[in-house]
Coordinates of C-alpha atoms and ligand atoms in Angstrom, one line a residue:
M182 CA 0.0 0.0 0.0
E183 CA 1.3 3.4 -0.9
K184 CA 1.8 5.8 2.1
I185 CA -0.2 9.0 2.4
K186 CA 1.8 12.1 1.5
M187 CA 1.8 15.3 3.5
T188 CA 2.4 18.7 1.7
T189 CA 2.9 20.9 4.8
P190 CA 4.7 19.9 8.0
L191 CA 3.0 19.5 11.3
V192 CA 4.7 20.9 14.4
E193 CA 5.6 17.9 16.6
M194 CA 6.3 18.6 20.3
D195 CA 7.7 15.5 22.1
G196 CA 7.4 15.3 25.9
D197 CA 8.2 13.4 29.0
E198 CA 8.0 10.1 30.9
M199 CA 5.3 7.5 30.1
T200 CA 3.7 9.6 27.5
R201 CA 7.0 10.0 25.7
I202 CA 7.2 6.2 25.5
L203 CA 3.6 6.0 24.2
W204 CA 4.4 8.8 21.7
A205 CA 7.2 6.7 20.1
M206 CA 5.0 3.6 20.0
I207 CA 2.1 5.5 18.3
K208 CA 4.4 6.8 15.6
E209 CA 6.1 3.5 15.0
E210 CA 3.0 1.3 14.9
L211 CA 0.0 3.6 14.0
L212 CA 1.4 6.4 11.9
E213 CA 4.7 5.8 10.1
P214 CA 3.5 2.5 8.4
F215 CA 0.6 4.5 6.8
I216 CA 1.8 8.1 6.3
D217 CA 5.0 9.7 5.0
L218 CA 5.0 11.7 8.2
N219 CA 6.1 15.2 7.6
T220 CA 6.8 16.9 11.0
E221 CA 9.0 19.7 12.3
Y222 CA 10.2 18.0 15.5
Y223 CA 10.8 19.9 18.8
D224 CA 11.9 18.0 21.8
L225 CA 10.1 19.5 24.8
G226 CA 11.3 16.7 27.1
L227 CA 12.6 18.3 30.3
Q228 CA 16.2 17.5 29.7
Y229 CA 16.3 19.3 26.3
R230 CA 14.3 22.2 27.7
N231 CA 17.0 22.6 30.3
E232 CA 19.8 22.3 27.8
T233 CA 18.2 25.1 25.7
D234 CA 17.1 27.3 28.7
D235 CA 13.6 26.6 27.5
Q236 CA 14.2 28.2 24.1
V237 CA 12.9 25.1 22.5
T238 CA 9.4 25.7 23.9
I239 CA 9.4 29.2 22.5
D240 CA 10.6 27.9 19.1
A241 CA 7.9 25.3 19.0
A242 CA 5.2 27.9 19.7
E243 CA 6.6 30.2 17.0
A244 CA 6.7 27.3 14.6
T245 CA 3.0 26.7 15.4
K246 CA 2.3 30.2 14.2
K247 CA 4.1 29.4 10.9
Y248 CA 2.5 26.0 10.2
K249 CA -0.8 26.6 12.1
V250 CA -1.1 23.0 13.4
A251 CA 0.8 21.3 16.2
V252 CA 0.6 18.1 18.2
K253 CA 2.0 18.0 21.7
C254 CA 3.0 15.2 24.1
A255 CA 2.4 15.7 27.8
T256 CA 5.3 17.4 29.6
I257 CA 6.6 17.8 33.1
T258 CA 6.0 21.2 34.8
P259 CA 9.0 21.4 37.1
N260 CA 8.6 21.7 40.8
H261 CA 11.3 21.4 43.6
A262 CA 11.5 17.6 43.3
R263 CA 12.0 17.8 39.5
M264 CA 14.8 20.4 40.0
E265 CA 16.8 17.7 41.8
E266 CA 15.7 14.8 39.6
Y267 CA 16.7 16.5 36.4
D268 CA 19.5 18.7 37.8
L269 CA 17.7 21.8 36.4
K270 CA 19.3 25.2 35.9
K271 CA 16.0 26.8 37.0
M272 CA 12.4 26.1 37.7
Y273 CA 11.0 26.6 34.2
K274 CA 7.4 27.6 33.7
S275 CA 4.8 25.2 32.5
P276 CA 5.3 24.6 28.7
N277 CA 1.6 24.8 28.2
G278 CA 1.6 28.2 30.0
T279 CA 4.5 29.4 27.7
I280 CA 2.8 28.2 24.6
R281 CA -0.6 29.7 25.6
A282 CA 1.1 33.1 26.3
I283 CA 2.5 33.1 22.8
L284 CA -0.5 31.7 20.9
D285 CA -3.3 33.2 23.2
G286 CA -6.7 31.5 22.8
T287 CA -9.0 29.0 24.4
V288 CA -8.6 25.4 25.4
F289 CA -11.4 23.0 24.3
R290 CA -11.7 19.7 26.0
A291 CA -14.0 16.9 25.0
P292 CA -14.5 13.3 26.2
I293 CA -14.1 10.4 23.7
I294 CA -17.3 8.4 23.9
V295 CA -17.2 4.6 23.6
K296 CA -19.8 1.9 24.3
G297 CA -19.0 0.1 27.5
I298 CA -17.6 3.2 29.3
E299 CA -20.7 4.9 30.5
P300 CA -20.9 8.4 32.0
C301 CA -21.8 8.5 35.6
V302 CA -24.6 11.0 34.6
R303 CA -27.1 8.7 32.9
N304 CA -28.7 11.4 30.7
W305 CA -25.3 12.4 29.1
K306 CA -25.6 10.9 25.7
K307 CA -23.3 13.2 23.7
P308 CA -19.9 14.7 24.6
I309 CA -19.8 18.0 26.5
T310 CA -17.0 20.2 25.2
L311 CA -15.5 22.5 27.8
A312 CA -14.1 25.7 26.5
R313 CA -11.7 27.2 29.1
H314 CA -10.4 30.7 28.9
A315 CA -6.7 30.4 29.2
Y316 CA -5.6 33.8 30.4
G317 CA -5.7 35.7 33.7
D318 CA -8.0 35.8 36.8
I319 CA -6.5 33.9 39.7
Y320 CA -3.8 32.3 37.5
K321 CA -2.2 35.7 37.3
N322 CA -3.2 37.1 40.7
T323 CA -1.4 38.9 43.5
E324 CA -2.2 37.8 47.0
M325 CA -1.5 39.2 50.5
S326 CA -1.7 37.9 54.0
I327 CA -2.9 40.5 56.4
D328 CA -1.6 40.0 59.9
K329 CA -2.8 43.1 61.8
P330 CA -5.6 45.7 61.6
G331 CA -5.4 48.1 58.6
K332 CA -7.0 48.7 55.3
V333 CA -6.6 47.1 51.9
E334 CA -7.3 49.1 48.8
L335 CA -7.3 48.6 45.1
V336 CA -5.3 51.5 43.5
Y337 CA -5.1 52.2 39.8
T338 CA -2.6 54.9 38.6
S339 CA -2.9 55.8 34.9
E340 CA 0.2 56.6 32.9
D341 CA -0.8 60.3 33.0
G342 CA -1.1 60.3 36.7
E343 CA -4.9 59.9 37.2
E344 CA -5.8 57.8 40.2
K345 CA -8.7 55.5 41.1
R346 CA -9.1 53.9 44.5
A347 CA -11.5 51.4 45.9
L348 CA -11.6 50.0 49.4
I349 CA -11.4 46.2 49.6
Q350 CA -11.7 45.9 53.4
E351 CA -11.0 47.6 56.6
F352 CA -9.3 44.8 58.5
K353 CA -10.0 44.8 62.3
A354 CA -8.2 41.5 62.6
P355 CA -5.9 39.3 60.5
G356 CA -7.1 38.0 57.1
I357 CA -6.2 37.6 53.5
A358 CA -6.6 39.7 50.3
M359 CA -6.2 39.2 46.5
G360 CA -6.1 41.3 43.3
M361 CA -6.6 39.9 39.8
H362 CA -7.2 41.1 36.3
N363 CA -8.1 40.2 32.7
M364 CA -7.7 41.9 29.4
Q365 CA -10.5 43.2 27.1
A366 CA -8.6 41.7 24.0
S367 CA -8.2 38.3 25.7
I368 CA -11.9 38.2 26.6
E369 CA -12.8 39.1 23.0
S370 CA -10.6 36.4 21.6
F371 CA -12.1 33.9 24.0
A372 CA -15.6 34.8 22.8
R373 CA -14.5 34.5 19.1
S374 CA -12.7 31.2 19.6
C375 CA -15.9 29.7 21.3
F376 CA -18.2 30.9 18.5
N377 CA -15.8 29.8 15.7
Y378 CA -15.3 26.4 17.3
A379 CA -19.1 26.1 17.6
L380 CA -19.6 26.7 13.9
D381 CA -16.7 24.3 13.1
T382 CA -18.2 21.5 15.2
K383 CA -21.9 22.4 14.8
Q384 CA -22.6 22.8 18.5
D385 CA -24.5 25.3 20.7
V386 CA -22.6 27.5 23.1
W387 CA -23.6 27.9 26.8
F388 CA -21.7 30.5 28.8
G389 CA -22.0 31.0 32.6
A390 CA -20.4 33.6 34.9
K391 CA -21.5 35.3 38.1
D392 CA -22.5 38.8 37.0
T393 CA -25.1 39.3 39.7
I394 CA -22.3 39.3 42.3
S395 CA -19.4 40.5 40.1
K396 CA -21.1 43.5 38.5
T397 CA -18.1 44.9 36.7
Y398 CA -15.7 41.9 36.2
D399 CA -18.0 39.0 35.3
A400 CA -20.5 41.5 33.8
R401 CA -17.8 42.5 31.3
F402 CA -17.4 38.9 30.2
K403 CA -21.1 38.6 29.7
Q404 CA -21.3 41.9 27.8
V405 CA -18.3 41.1 25.5
F406 CA -19.8 37.7 24.6
Q407 CA -23.2 39.3 23.8
E408 CA -21.7 42.1 21.7
I409 CA -19.4 39.9 19.6
F410 CA -22.2 37.4 19.2
E411 CA -24.7 40.0 17.9
K412 CA -22.2 41.7 15.6
E413 CA -20.3 38.8 14.1
F414 CA -22.0 35.5 14.7
K415 CA -25.7 35.8 15.1
E416 CA -26.6 35.3 11.4
K417 CA -24.1 32.4 11.0
F418 CA -25.5 30.7 14.0
E419 CA -29.1 31.1 12.7
E420 CA -28.0 29.7 9.3
A421 CA -26.4 26.7 11.1
G422 CA -29.4 26.2 13.4
L423 CA -27.3 26.9 16.5
V424 CA -27.9 28.7 19.7
Y425 CA -25.9 30.9 22.1
F426 CA -27.1 31.7 25.5
Y427 CA -25.7 33.2 28.7
S428 CA -26.9 32.3 32.2
L429 CA -25.6 32.5 35.8
I430 CA -22.9 29.8 36.3
D431 CA -25.0 28.1 39.0
D432 CA -27.9 27.8 36.7
I433 CA -25.6 26.5 33.9
V434 CA -24.2 23.9 36.3
A435 CA -27.7 22.7 37.1
R436 CA -28.7 22.6 33.5
V437 CA -25.6 20.7 32.5
M438 CA -26.4 17.9 34.9
K439 CA -29.9 17.5 33.3
A440 CA -28.8 17.9 29.7
E441 CA -28.0 15.2 27.2
G442 CA -24.7 16.8 26.0
G443 CA -23.7 17.9 22.6
F444 CA -22.8 21.5 23.3
I445 CA -19.9 23.7 24.2
W446 CA -19.7 25.0 27.8
A447 CA -17.7 28.2 27.9
C448 CA -16.0 28.7 31.2
K449 CA -13.9 31.4 32.8
N450 CA -10.3 30.2 33.6
Y451 CA -10.9 28.8 37.1
D452 CA -14.4 27.4 36.3
G453 CA -12.9 25.6 33.3
D454 CA -10.0 24.2 35.3
V455 CA -12.3 22.7 37.9
M456 CA -15.3 21.8 35.7
S457 CA -13.1 20.0 33.0
D458 CA -11.8 17.6 35.6
M459 CA -15.4 17.0 36.8
V460 CA -16.8 16.5 33.3
S461 CA -13.9 14.2 32.2
S462 CA -14.0 12.0 35.2
A463 CA -17.8 11.8 35.1
F464 CA -17.5 10.7 31.4
G465 CA -15.2 7.9 32.6
S466 CA -11.5 8.7 32.6
L467 CA -8.9 11.5 32.2
A468 CA -7.2 9.3 29.7
M469 CA -10.3 9.6 27.4
M470 CA -10.2 13.4 27.2
T471 CA -8.9 15.4 24.2
S472 CA -7.7 18.9 24.4
V473 CA -7.0 21.5 21.8
L474 CA -5.8 25.1 22.1
V475 CA -7.5 27.3 19.4
S476 CA -5.9 30.7 18.9
P477 CA -7.9 33.7 17.6
Q478 CA -5.6 33.7 14.5
G479 CA -6.6 30.1 13.8
Y480 CA -3.6 28.2 15.1
Y481 CA -4.4 24.8 16.6
E482 CA -2.4 22.8 19.1
Y483 CA -3.7 19.3 20.0
E484 CA -2.7 17.3 23.1
A485 CA -4.1 14.8 25.6
A486 CA -5.7 16.3 28.7
H487 CA -3.7 14.2 31.1
G488 CA -0.1 14.5 32.3
T489 CA 3.0 12.3 31.8
V490 CA 1.7 9.4 34.0
Q491 CA 4.7 9.5 36.2
R492 CA 3.8 6.5 38.4
H493 CA 3.6 4.2 35.4
Y494 CA 6.9 5.6 34.0
Y495 CA 8.8 4.6 37.2
R496 CA 7.3 1.1 37.0
H497 CA 8.4 1.0 33.3
L498 CA 11.9 2.1 34.3
E499 CA 12.0 -0.8 36.9
G500 CA 11.4 -3.1 34.0
H501 CA 7.7 -3.8 34.7
E502 CA 4.9 -3.9 32.0
T503 CA 2.5 -0.9 32.3
S504 CA -1.0 -0.7 31.1
T505 CA -1.1 2.9 30.2
N506 CA -4.0 4.3 28.1
S507 CA -2.8 5.9 24.9
V508 CA -6.2 6.9 23.5
A509 CA -6.1 10.6 24.3
T510 CA -2.6 10.8 22.8
I511 CA -3.7 9.0 19.7
F512 CA -6.6 11.4 19.4
A513 CA -4.2 14.3 19.7
W514 CA -2.5 13.0 16.6
T515 CA -5.7 12.3 14.7
G516 CA -7.0 15.8 15.6
A517 CA -3.8 17.4 14.3
L518 CA -3.6 15.2 11.2
R519 CA -7.3 15.9 10.4
K520 CA -6.8 19.7 10.8
R521 CA -3.7 19.5 8.6
G522 CA -5.6 17.6 6.0
E523 CA -8.5 20.1 6.1
L524 CA -6.2 23.1 5.7
D525 CA -4.2 21.4 2.9
Q526 CA -7.2 19.8 1.2
N527 CA -5.6 16.5 1.7
E528 CA -8.6 14.2 1.8
A529 CA -6.5 11.0 2.3
L530 CA -5.1 12.4 5.5
V531 CA -8.5 13.4 6.8
N532 CA -9.8 9.9 6.0
F533 CA -6.8 8.3 7.8
A534 CA -7.5 10.3 10.9
D535 CA -11.2 9.2 10.9
K536 CA -10.1 5.6 10.4
L537 CA -7.6 5.6 13.2
E538 CA -10.2 7.0 15.6
K539 CA -12.7 4.4 14.5
A540 CA -10.1 1.6 15.0
T541 CA -9.3 2.8 18.5
I542 CA -12.9 2.9 19.5
M543 CA -13.7 -0.4 17.9
T544 CA -10.8 -2.0 19.7
I545 CA -12.1 -0.9 23.1
E546 CA -15.7 -1.8 22.2
S547 CA -14.5 -5.3 21.3
G548 CA -13.4 -5.7 25.0
K549 CA -9.7 -5.1 24.5
M550 CA -8.5 -2.2 26.7
T551 CA -6.0 -0.9 29.2
K552 CA -6.5 -1.4 32.9
D553 CA -7.9 2.1 33.7
L554 CA -10.9 1.3 31.4
A555 CA -11.2 -2.3 32.4
I556 CA -11.9 -1.3 36.0
I557 CA -14.9 0.9 35.0
T558 CA -16.3 -0.8 31.9
T559 CA -19.8 -2.3 31.7
L560 CA -18.6 -4.8 29.1
E561 CA -18.2 -8.3 30.5
N562 CA -14.8 -10.0 30.7
P563 CA -12.7 -7.2 29.3
Q564 CA -9.2 -8.2 28.2
I565 CA -6.6 -6.1 30.0
L566 CA -3.7 -5.3 27.7
N567 CA -0.3 -3.7 28.4
S568 CA 0.6 -0.4 26.7
R569 CA 2.2 -1.9 23.6
E570 CA -0.3 -4.8 23.2
F571 CA -3.2 -2.3 23.2
I572 CA -1.5 -0.2 20.4
L573 CA -0.8 -3.4 18.4
E574 CA -4.5 -4.4 18.7
I575 CA -5.5 -1.0 17.4
R576 CA -3.2 -1.5 14.5
K577 CA -4.7 -4.9 13.7
T578 CA -8.2 -3.3 13.7
L579 CA -7.0 -0.4 11.6
E580 CA -5.6 -2.8 8.9
T581 CA -9.1 -4.3 8.5
L582 CA -10.7 -0.9 7.7
Ligands
NAP631 P1 -1.2 12.4 35.3 O1 0.0 12.2 34.5 O2 -2.4 12.9 34.6 O3 -1.6 11.1 36.1 C1 -2.3 11.0 37.3 C2 -2.9 9.6 37.4 O4 -4.0 9.4 36.6 C3 -1.9 8.5 37.0 O5 -1.1 8.2 38.1 C4 -2.9 7.4 36.6 O6 -3.5 6.8 37.8 C5 -4.0 8.2 36.0 N1 -3.7 8.4 34.5 C6 -3.5 9.6 33.9 N2 -3.4 9.4 32.6 C7 -3.4 8.0 32.4 C8 -3.3 7.2 31.2 N3 -3.1 7.7 30.0 N4 -3.5 5.8 31.4 C9 -3.7 5.3 32.6 N5 -3.8 6.1 33.7 C10 -3.7 7.4 33.6 O7 -0.9 13.5 36.5 P2 0.4 13.5 37.5 O8 0.9 12.2 37.8 O9 -0.2 14.4 38.6 O10 1.4 14.4 36.8 C11 2.6 13.8 36.2 C12 3.3 15.0 35.5 O11 2.5 15.4 34.4 C13 3.7 16.2 36.3 O12 5.1 16.4 36.2 C14 2.9 17.3 35.7 O13 3.6 18.5 35.7 C15 2.6 16.8 34.3 N6 1.4 17.3 33.7 C16 1.4 17.7 32.4 C17 0.3 18.1 31.7 C18 0.4 18.5 30.3 O14 1.5 18.4 29.7 N7 -0.6 18.9 29.6 C19 -0.9 18.0 32.3 C20 -1.0 17.6 33.7 C21 0.2 17.2 34.3 P3 -2.8 5.4 38.4 O15 -1.4 5.7 38.8 O16 -3.8 5.2 39.6 O17 -2.9 4.3 37.4
MG632 MG1 -7.6 21.1 36.7

């Protein structure tokens, strides 16, 4: 069989630990036998990030601007333990944070639905895609511990010397305080990313915030979404038969639990962080969750939602077999290959991505799966495979399609 050709490279960002092992297996068994893989390779493994003073992460993000599509393996975000383990020159920032700061945009996370892995919420029949704003709020906050009576104020001084002040609290006793911000442009691009992604994937958009309590901050998010929707998207949504609505976050949460899925839930940064973990575990497993960063300029970076699966890696290093689920990493590749194919009008590549996803799902539905799924499946007598066996079974299924 002739291999599929690629006209434009994909930005490939390799990573760390167990996911790095899976990455190599996926390429060897599921991609390279079928595609003349054309990637520009960046090694975001911690050792090479350290050798390059993290320049490689910046280069990879810049390359994503050039080629528009990237696929990323999970990477270690260094902490004190990692400083020692890898003898690091400094405690580098999270690669995802660095990449998001360069590309801007919104992270969309969606569960991969298979028969036999049933959501805990019985009425969820279709995936719920979580759109998480990836800039600001408490992730870029300033905090203070107050240890004796005094007052805390918010002070703004404009460049031309104008001053605005607001009292946060007159402390009569010890306490805590916090200041945070967001940017008009970032909120606007968040809104546009959500509406564009909705049109791309033919799904409604639900957005929730707390504007009844936060009358300036959250109210701004609500207002920006409404204005951009009215001006730029209303007609396109009507043509596509789609709906956008805003409600209070607590009302949205209640509706989500009663809904059947099949929509995009837009969340502010913190809400998205927390709710995506709830939604993914309620759908079955973190290892069955895809994640894509969509920038307002139309750059796409695909990855798995989980980390480097450190515990499994240490077992692997000790020479034990692991049963690590590669599905989300496979879907990161198929997402990127499909998008590459769409942008390049490379139908063969799009078809291949569809087939590989189908083969992956069929393999699990036939009862062959990794341990994390075997524990929760409703299928009887699942066959537990190790990391490589599972990938080889997917290959067998793929070759029948
Ligand atoms: P993790 O890698 O997501 O794994 C946490 C636990 O979830 C695992 O120990 C495992 O449970 C289970 N799990 C996750 N993915 C799995 C898979 N594919 N197959 C089977 N089980 C899976 O999180 P972590 O261990 O807290 O973090 C490890 C490293 O990943 C950290 O250095 C962190 O900085 C990094 N991280 C990176 C990203 C990213 O690059 N996007 C995201 C999050 C974390 P059992 O051990 O019980 O089997
Ligand atoms: Mg989280």
